[in-house]
CSV table of C-alpha atoms and ligand atoms in Angstrom, one decimal:
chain,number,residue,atom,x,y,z
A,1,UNK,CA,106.6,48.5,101.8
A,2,UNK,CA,107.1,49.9,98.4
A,3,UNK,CA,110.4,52.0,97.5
A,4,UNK,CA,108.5,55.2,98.3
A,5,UNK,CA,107.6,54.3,101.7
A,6,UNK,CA,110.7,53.0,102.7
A,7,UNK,CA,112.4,56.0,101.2
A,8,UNK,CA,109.3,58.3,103.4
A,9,UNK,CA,110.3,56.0,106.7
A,10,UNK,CA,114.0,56.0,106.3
A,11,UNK,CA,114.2,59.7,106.2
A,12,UNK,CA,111.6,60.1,109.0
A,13,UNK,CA,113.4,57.7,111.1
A,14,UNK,CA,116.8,59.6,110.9
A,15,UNK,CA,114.9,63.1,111.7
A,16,UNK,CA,113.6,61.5,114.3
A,17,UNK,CA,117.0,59.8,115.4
A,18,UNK,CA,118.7,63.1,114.5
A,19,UNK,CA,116.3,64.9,116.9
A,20,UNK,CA,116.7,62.8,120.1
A,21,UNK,CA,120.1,62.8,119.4
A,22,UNK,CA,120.0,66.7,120.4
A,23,UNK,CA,122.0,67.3,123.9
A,24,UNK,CA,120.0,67.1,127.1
A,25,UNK,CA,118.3,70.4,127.3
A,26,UNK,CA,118.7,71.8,123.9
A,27,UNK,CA,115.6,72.6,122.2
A,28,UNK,CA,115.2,71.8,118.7
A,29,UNK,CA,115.0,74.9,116.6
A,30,UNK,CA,112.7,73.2,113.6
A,31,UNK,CA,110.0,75.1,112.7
A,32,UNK,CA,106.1,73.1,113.2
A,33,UNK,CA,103.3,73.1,111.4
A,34,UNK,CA,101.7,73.1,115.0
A,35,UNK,CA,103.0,77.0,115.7
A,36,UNK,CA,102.4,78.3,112.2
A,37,UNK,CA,98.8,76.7,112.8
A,38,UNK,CA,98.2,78.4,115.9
A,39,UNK,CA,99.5,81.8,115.6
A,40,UNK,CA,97.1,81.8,111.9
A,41,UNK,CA,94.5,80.8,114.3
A,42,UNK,CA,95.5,83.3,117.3
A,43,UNK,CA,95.8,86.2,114.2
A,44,UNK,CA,91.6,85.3,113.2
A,45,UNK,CA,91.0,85.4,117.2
A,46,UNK,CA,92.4,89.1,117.5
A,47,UNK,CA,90.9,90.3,114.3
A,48,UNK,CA,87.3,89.3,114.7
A,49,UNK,CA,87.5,90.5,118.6
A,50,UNK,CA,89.3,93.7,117.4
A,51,UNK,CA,92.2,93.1,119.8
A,52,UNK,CA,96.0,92.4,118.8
A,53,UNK,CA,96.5,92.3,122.9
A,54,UNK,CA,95.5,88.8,122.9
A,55,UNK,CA,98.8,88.1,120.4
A,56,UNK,CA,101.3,89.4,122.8
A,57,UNK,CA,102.5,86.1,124.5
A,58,UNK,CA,103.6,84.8,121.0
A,59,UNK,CA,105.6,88.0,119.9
A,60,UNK,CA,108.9,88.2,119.8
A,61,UNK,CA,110.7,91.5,121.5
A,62,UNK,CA,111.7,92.6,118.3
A,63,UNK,CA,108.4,92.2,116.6
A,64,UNK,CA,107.2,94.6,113.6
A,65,UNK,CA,104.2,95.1,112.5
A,66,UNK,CA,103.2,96.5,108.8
A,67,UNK,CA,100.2,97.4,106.8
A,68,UNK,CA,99.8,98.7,103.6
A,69,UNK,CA,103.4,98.7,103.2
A,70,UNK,CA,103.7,100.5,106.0
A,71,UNK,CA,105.4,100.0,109.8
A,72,UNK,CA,102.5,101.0,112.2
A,73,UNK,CA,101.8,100.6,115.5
A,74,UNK,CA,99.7,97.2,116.0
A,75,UNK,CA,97.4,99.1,118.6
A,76,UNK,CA,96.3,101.3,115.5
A,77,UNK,CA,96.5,98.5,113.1
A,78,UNK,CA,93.2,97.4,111.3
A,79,UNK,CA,93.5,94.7,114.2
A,80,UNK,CA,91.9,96.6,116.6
A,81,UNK,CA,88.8,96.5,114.4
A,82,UNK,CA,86.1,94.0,115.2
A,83,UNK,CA,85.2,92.0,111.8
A,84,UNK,CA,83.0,89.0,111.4
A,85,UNK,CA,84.6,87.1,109.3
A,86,UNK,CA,82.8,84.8,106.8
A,87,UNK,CA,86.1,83.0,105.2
A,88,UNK,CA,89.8,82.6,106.0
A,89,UNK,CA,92.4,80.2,104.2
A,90,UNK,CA,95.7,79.9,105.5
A,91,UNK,CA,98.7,78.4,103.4
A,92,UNK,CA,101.9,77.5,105.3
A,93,UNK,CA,105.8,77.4,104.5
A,94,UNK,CA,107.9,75.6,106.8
A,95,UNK,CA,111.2,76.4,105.2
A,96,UNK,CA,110.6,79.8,105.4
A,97,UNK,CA,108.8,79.6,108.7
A,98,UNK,CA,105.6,81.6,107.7
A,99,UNK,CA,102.0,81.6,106.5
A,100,UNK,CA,99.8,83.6,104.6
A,101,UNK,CA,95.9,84.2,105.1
A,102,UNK,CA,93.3,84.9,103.5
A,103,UNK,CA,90.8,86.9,105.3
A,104,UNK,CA,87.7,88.1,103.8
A,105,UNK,CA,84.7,90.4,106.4
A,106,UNK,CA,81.9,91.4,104.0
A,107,UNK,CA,79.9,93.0,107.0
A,108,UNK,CA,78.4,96.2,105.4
A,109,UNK,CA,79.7,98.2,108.6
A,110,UNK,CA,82.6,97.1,108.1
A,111,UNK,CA,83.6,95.6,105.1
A,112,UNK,CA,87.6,94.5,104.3
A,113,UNK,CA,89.8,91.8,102.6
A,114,UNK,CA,93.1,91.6,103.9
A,115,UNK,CA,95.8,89.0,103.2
A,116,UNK,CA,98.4,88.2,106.0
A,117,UNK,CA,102.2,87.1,105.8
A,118,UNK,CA,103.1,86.3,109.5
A,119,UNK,CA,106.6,85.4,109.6
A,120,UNK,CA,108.2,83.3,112.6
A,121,UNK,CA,111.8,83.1,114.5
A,122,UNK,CA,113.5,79.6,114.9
A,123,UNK,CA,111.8,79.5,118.3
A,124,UNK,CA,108.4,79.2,117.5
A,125,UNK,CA,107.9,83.2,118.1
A,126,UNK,CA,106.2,85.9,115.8
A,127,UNK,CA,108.7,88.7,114.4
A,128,UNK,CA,106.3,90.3,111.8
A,129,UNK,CA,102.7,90.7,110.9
A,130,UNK,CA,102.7,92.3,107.1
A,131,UNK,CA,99.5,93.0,106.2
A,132,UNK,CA,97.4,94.0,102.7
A,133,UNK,CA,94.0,95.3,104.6
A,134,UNK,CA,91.7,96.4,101.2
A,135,UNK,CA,88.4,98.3,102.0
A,136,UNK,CA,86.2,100.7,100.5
A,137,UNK,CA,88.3,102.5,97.9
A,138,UNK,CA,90.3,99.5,97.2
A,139,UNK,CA,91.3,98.6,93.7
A,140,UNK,CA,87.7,96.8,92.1
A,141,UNK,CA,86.6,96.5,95.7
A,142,UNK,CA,83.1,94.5,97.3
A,143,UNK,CA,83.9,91.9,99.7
A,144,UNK,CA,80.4,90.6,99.1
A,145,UNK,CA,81.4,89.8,95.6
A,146,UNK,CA,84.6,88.4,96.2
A,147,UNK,CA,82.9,86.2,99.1
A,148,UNK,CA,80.9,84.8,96.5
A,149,UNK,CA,84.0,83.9,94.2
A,150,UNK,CA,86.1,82.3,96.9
A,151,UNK,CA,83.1,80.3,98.1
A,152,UNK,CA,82.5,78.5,94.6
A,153,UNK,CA,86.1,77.5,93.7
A,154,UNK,CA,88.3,74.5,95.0
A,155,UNK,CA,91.5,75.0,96.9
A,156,UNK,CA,92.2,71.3,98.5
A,157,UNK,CA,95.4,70.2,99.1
A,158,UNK,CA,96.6,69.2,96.0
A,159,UNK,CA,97.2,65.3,95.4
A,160,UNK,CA,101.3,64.3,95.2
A,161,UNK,CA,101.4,64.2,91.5
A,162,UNK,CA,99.9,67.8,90.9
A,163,UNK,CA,101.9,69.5,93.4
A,164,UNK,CA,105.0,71.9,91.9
A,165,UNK,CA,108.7,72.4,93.8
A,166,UNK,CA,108.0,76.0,95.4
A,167,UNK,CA,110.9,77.1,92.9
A,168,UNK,CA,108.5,76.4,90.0
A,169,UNK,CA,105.8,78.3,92.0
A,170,UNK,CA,107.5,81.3,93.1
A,171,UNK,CA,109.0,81.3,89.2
A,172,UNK,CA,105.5,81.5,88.1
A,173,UNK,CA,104.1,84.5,90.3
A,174,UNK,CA,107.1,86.0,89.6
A,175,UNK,CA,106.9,86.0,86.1
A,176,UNK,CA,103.3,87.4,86.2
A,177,UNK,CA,104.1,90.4,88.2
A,178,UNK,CA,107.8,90.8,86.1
A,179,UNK,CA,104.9,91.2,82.7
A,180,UNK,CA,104.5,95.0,83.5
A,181,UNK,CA,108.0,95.8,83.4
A,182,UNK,CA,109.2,92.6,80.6
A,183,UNK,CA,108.1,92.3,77.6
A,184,UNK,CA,109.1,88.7,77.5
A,185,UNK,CA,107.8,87.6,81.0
A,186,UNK,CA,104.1,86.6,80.2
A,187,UNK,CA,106.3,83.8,77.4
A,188,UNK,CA,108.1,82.0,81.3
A,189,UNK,CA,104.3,81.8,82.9
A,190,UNK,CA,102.5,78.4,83.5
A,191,UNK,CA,99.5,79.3,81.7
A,192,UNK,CA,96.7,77.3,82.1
A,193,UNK,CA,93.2,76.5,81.4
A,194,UNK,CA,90.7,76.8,82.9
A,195,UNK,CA,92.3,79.9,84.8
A,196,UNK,CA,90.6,82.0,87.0
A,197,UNK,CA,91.2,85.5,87.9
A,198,UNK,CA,90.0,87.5,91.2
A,199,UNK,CA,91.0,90.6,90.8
A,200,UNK,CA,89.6,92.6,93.9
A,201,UNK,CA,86.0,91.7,93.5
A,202,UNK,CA,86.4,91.1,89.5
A,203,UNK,CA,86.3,87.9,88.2
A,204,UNK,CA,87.6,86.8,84.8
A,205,UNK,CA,86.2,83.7,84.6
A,206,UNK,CA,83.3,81.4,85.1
A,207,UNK,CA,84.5,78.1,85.7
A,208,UNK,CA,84.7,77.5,82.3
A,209,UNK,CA,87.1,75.1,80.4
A,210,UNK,CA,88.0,77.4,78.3
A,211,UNK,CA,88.3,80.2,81.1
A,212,UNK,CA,91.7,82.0,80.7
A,213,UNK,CA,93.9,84.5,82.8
A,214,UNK,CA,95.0,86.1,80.0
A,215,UNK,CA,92.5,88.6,79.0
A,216,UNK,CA,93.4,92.0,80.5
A,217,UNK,CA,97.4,91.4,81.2
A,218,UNK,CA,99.3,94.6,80.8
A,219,UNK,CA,100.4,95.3,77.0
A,220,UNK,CA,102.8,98.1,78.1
A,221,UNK,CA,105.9,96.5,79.5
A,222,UNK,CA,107.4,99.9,80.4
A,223,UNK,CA,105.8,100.7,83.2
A,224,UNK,CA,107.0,100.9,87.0
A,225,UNK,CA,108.3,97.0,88.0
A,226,UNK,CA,106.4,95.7,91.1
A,227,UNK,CA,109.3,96.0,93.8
A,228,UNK,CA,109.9,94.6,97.7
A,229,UNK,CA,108.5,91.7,97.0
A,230,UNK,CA,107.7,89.2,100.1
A,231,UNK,CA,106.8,85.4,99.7
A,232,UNK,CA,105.2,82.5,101.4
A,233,UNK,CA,105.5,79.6,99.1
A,234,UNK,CA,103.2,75.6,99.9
A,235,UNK,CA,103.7,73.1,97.8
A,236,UNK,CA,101.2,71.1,98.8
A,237,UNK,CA,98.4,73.7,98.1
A,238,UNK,CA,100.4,74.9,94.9
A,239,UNK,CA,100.4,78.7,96.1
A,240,UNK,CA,102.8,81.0,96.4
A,241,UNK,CA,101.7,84.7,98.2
A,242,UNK,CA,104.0,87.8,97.0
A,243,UNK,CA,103.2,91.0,98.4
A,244,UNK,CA,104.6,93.9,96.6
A,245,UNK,CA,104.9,97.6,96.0
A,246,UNK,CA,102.7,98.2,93.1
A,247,UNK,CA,104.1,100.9,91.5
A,248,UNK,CA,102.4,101.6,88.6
A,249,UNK,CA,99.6,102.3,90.5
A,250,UNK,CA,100.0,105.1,92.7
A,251,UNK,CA,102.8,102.9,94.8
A,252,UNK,CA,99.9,100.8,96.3
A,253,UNK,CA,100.3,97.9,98.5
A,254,UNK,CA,99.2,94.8,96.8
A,255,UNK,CA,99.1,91.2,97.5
A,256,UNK,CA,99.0,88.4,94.8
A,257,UNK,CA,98.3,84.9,95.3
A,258,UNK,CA,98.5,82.2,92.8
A,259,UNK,CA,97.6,78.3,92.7
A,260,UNK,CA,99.1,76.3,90.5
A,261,UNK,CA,97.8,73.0,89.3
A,262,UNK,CA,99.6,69.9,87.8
A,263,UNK,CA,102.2,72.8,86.9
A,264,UNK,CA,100.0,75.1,85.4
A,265,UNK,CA,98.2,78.5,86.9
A,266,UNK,CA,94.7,77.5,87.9
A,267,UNK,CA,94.0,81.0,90.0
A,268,UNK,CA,95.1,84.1,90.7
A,269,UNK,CA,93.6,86.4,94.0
A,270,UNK,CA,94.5,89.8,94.3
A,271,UNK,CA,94.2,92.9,96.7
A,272,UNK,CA,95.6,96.2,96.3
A,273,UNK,CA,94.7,99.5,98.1
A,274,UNK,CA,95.9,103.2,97.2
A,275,UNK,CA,97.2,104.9,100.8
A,276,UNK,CA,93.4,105.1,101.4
A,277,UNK,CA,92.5,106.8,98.3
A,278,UNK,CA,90.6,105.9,95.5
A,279,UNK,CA,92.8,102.9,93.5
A,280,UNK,CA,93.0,104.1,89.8
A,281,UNK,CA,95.2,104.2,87.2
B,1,LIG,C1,106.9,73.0,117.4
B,1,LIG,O1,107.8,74.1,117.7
B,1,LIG,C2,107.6,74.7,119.0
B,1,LIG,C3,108.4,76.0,119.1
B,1,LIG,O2,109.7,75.8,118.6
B,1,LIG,C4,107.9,73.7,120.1
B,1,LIG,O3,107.7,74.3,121.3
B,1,LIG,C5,107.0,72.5,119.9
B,1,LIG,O4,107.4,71.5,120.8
B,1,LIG,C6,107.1,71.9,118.5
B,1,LIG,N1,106.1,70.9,118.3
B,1,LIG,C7,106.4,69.8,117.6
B,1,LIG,C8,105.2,68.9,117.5
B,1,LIG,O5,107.5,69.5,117.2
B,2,LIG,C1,78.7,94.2,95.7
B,2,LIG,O1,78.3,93.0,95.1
B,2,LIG,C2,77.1,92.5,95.5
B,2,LIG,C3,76.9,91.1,95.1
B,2,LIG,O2,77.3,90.9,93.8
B,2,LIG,C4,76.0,93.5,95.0
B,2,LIG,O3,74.7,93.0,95.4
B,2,LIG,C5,76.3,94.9,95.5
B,2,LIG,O4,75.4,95.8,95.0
B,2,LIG,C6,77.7,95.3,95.3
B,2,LIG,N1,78.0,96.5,96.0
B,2,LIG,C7,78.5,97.6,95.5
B,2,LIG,C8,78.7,98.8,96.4
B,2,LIG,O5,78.7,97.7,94.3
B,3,LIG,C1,112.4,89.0,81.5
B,3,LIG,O1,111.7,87.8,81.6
B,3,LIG,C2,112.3,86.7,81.1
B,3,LIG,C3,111.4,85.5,81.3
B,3,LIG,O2,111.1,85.3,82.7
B,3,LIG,C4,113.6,86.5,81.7
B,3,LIG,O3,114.3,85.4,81.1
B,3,LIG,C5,114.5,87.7,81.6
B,3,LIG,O4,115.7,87.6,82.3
B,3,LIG,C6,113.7,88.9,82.1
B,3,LIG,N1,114.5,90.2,81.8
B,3,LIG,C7,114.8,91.0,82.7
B,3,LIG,C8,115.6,92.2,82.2
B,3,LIG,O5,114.6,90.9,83.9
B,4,LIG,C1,103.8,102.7,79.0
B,4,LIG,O1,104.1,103.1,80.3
B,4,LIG,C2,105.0,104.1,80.4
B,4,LIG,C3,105.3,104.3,81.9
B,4,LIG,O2,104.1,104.6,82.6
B,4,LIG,C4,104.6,105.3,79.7
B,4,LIG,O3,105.6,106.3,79.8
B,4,LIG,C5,104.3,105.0,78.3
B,4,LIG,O4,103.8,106.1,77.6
B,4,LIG,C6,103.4,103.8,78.1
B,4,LIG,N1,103.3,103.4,76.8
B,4,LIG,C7,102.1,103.3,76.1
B,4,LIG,C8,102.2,102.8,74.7
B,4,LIG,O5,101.0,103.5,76.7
């Protein structure tokens, strides 16, 4: 058993010691991959039959839901719309007890990309739904395009040696949305190459190795910061998801995810949308 196991099974071995070692009848309060996992899979279940209902057992009695930046009522919630979706990826942070997914319905009738922060309490149960639902109108929006972007690229788990501490990620995102508001922000981002860019449905690279996410950052650094920012952080997929108020555009509601790789930003996803008008600037 090398150092690094023994160091993996000594610490396992006292959480597990540390866990029996609870008082008859006291439940342990750690938050599970197993409950993030199902509640991700629960959200997808209610959103392609158009019916939050089916989420109710796993709510907590002071639940919230938001959209858009928005409290609403889940019962008139883009939830209650059936979509076939064609892709979902869903990262997961267990010190923050949340996950973030990516949903993506190209269906011409109905066509969205929304990302999803659902946050959890100690005992297993949901206490917010915050969603970024983009449609028709949305900032560079065509979920057929963006279907075909997310399709061709690679988000495994990242090996040990690539992964970053989810300070170094959240750093990083938030460094790239501090650039329209610091002049000197872009100078503390990981850049790397190749980096790819979704930006709605437009994509600034082509899998190059020279692809970069640099073309098209703001050069104004006065402009509105991007406030109320919201994370989900996993290491082990290198991504960090910070939702936002996007102020410099017409206050949307936006949602920025970003992989790093070996350190460095390998891709950036965003979705913003406008209060249901048209996104510009
Ligand atoms: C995960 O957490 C839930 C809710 O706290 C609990 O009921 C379940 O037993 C836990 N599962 C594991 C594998 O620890
Ligand atoms: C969206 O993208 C698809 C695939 O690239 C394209 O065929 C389609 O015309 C686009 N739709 C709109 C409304 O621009
Ligand atoms: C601007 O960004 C730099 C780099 O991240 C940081 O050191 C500095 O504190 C930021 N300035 C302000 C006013 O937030
Ligand atoms: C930068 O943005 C601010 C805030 O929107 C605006 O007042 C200013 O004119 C812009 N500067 C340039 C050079 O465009």
């Amino acid at each position: 058993m090398g150092i690094l196991n023994l160091k993996i099974w000594a610490l396992s071995s006292f959480l597990i010691s540390a866990t029996t070692a609870l008082p008859f009848g006291a439940s342990s309060s750690t938050c599970n991959q197993t409950t993030l996992s199902d509640a991700a899979d629960m959200y997808i279940a209610a959103q392609t039959a158009g019916n939050p209902d089916s989420l109710q057992p796993i709510l907590s009695s002071g639940f919230s839901y938001q959209e858009n930046n928005k409290v609403l009522d889940i019962k008139k919630s883009v939830l209650t719309k059936p979509l076939k979706i064609e892709h979902r990826r869903t990262i997961f942070d267990l010190v923050l007890c949340a996950t973030y997914t990516e949903v993506i319905a190209p269906a011409a009738a109905n066509p969205y990309v929304i990302g999803t922060q659902i946050r959890h309490a100690d005992d297993g149960k949901v206490v917010s739904i915050d969603s970024i639902a983009t449609t028709t109108n949305s900032w560079l929006f065509n979920a057929t395009k963006t279907l075909e972007y997310v399709k061709a690229e690679k988000w495994d788990p990242l090996p040990e040696s690539q992964r970053s501490p989810r300070a170094v990620l959240q750093a990083a995102g938030d460094a790239y949305l501090d650039m329209w508001s610091n002049a000197t922000a872009d100078k503390a981002i990981p850049w790397g190459t190749p980096c790819t860019r979704l930006e709605g449905s437009a994509y600034t690279g082509k899998g190059k190795s020279d692809d970069s996410c640099k073309p098209g950052i703001p050069s104004n650094h006065s402009q509105a910061p991007n406030t109320h920012r919201r994370y989900v952080v996993d290491e082990s997929m290198g991504s960090v998801s910070i939702f936002c108020v996007w102020e410099h555009m017409m206050m949307a509601a936006d949602s920025h995810e970003f992989r790093l790789e070996g350190g460095k930003l390998r891709y950036v996803h965003t979705m913003t949308e406008c209060g249901g008008k048209v996104c510009k600037l």
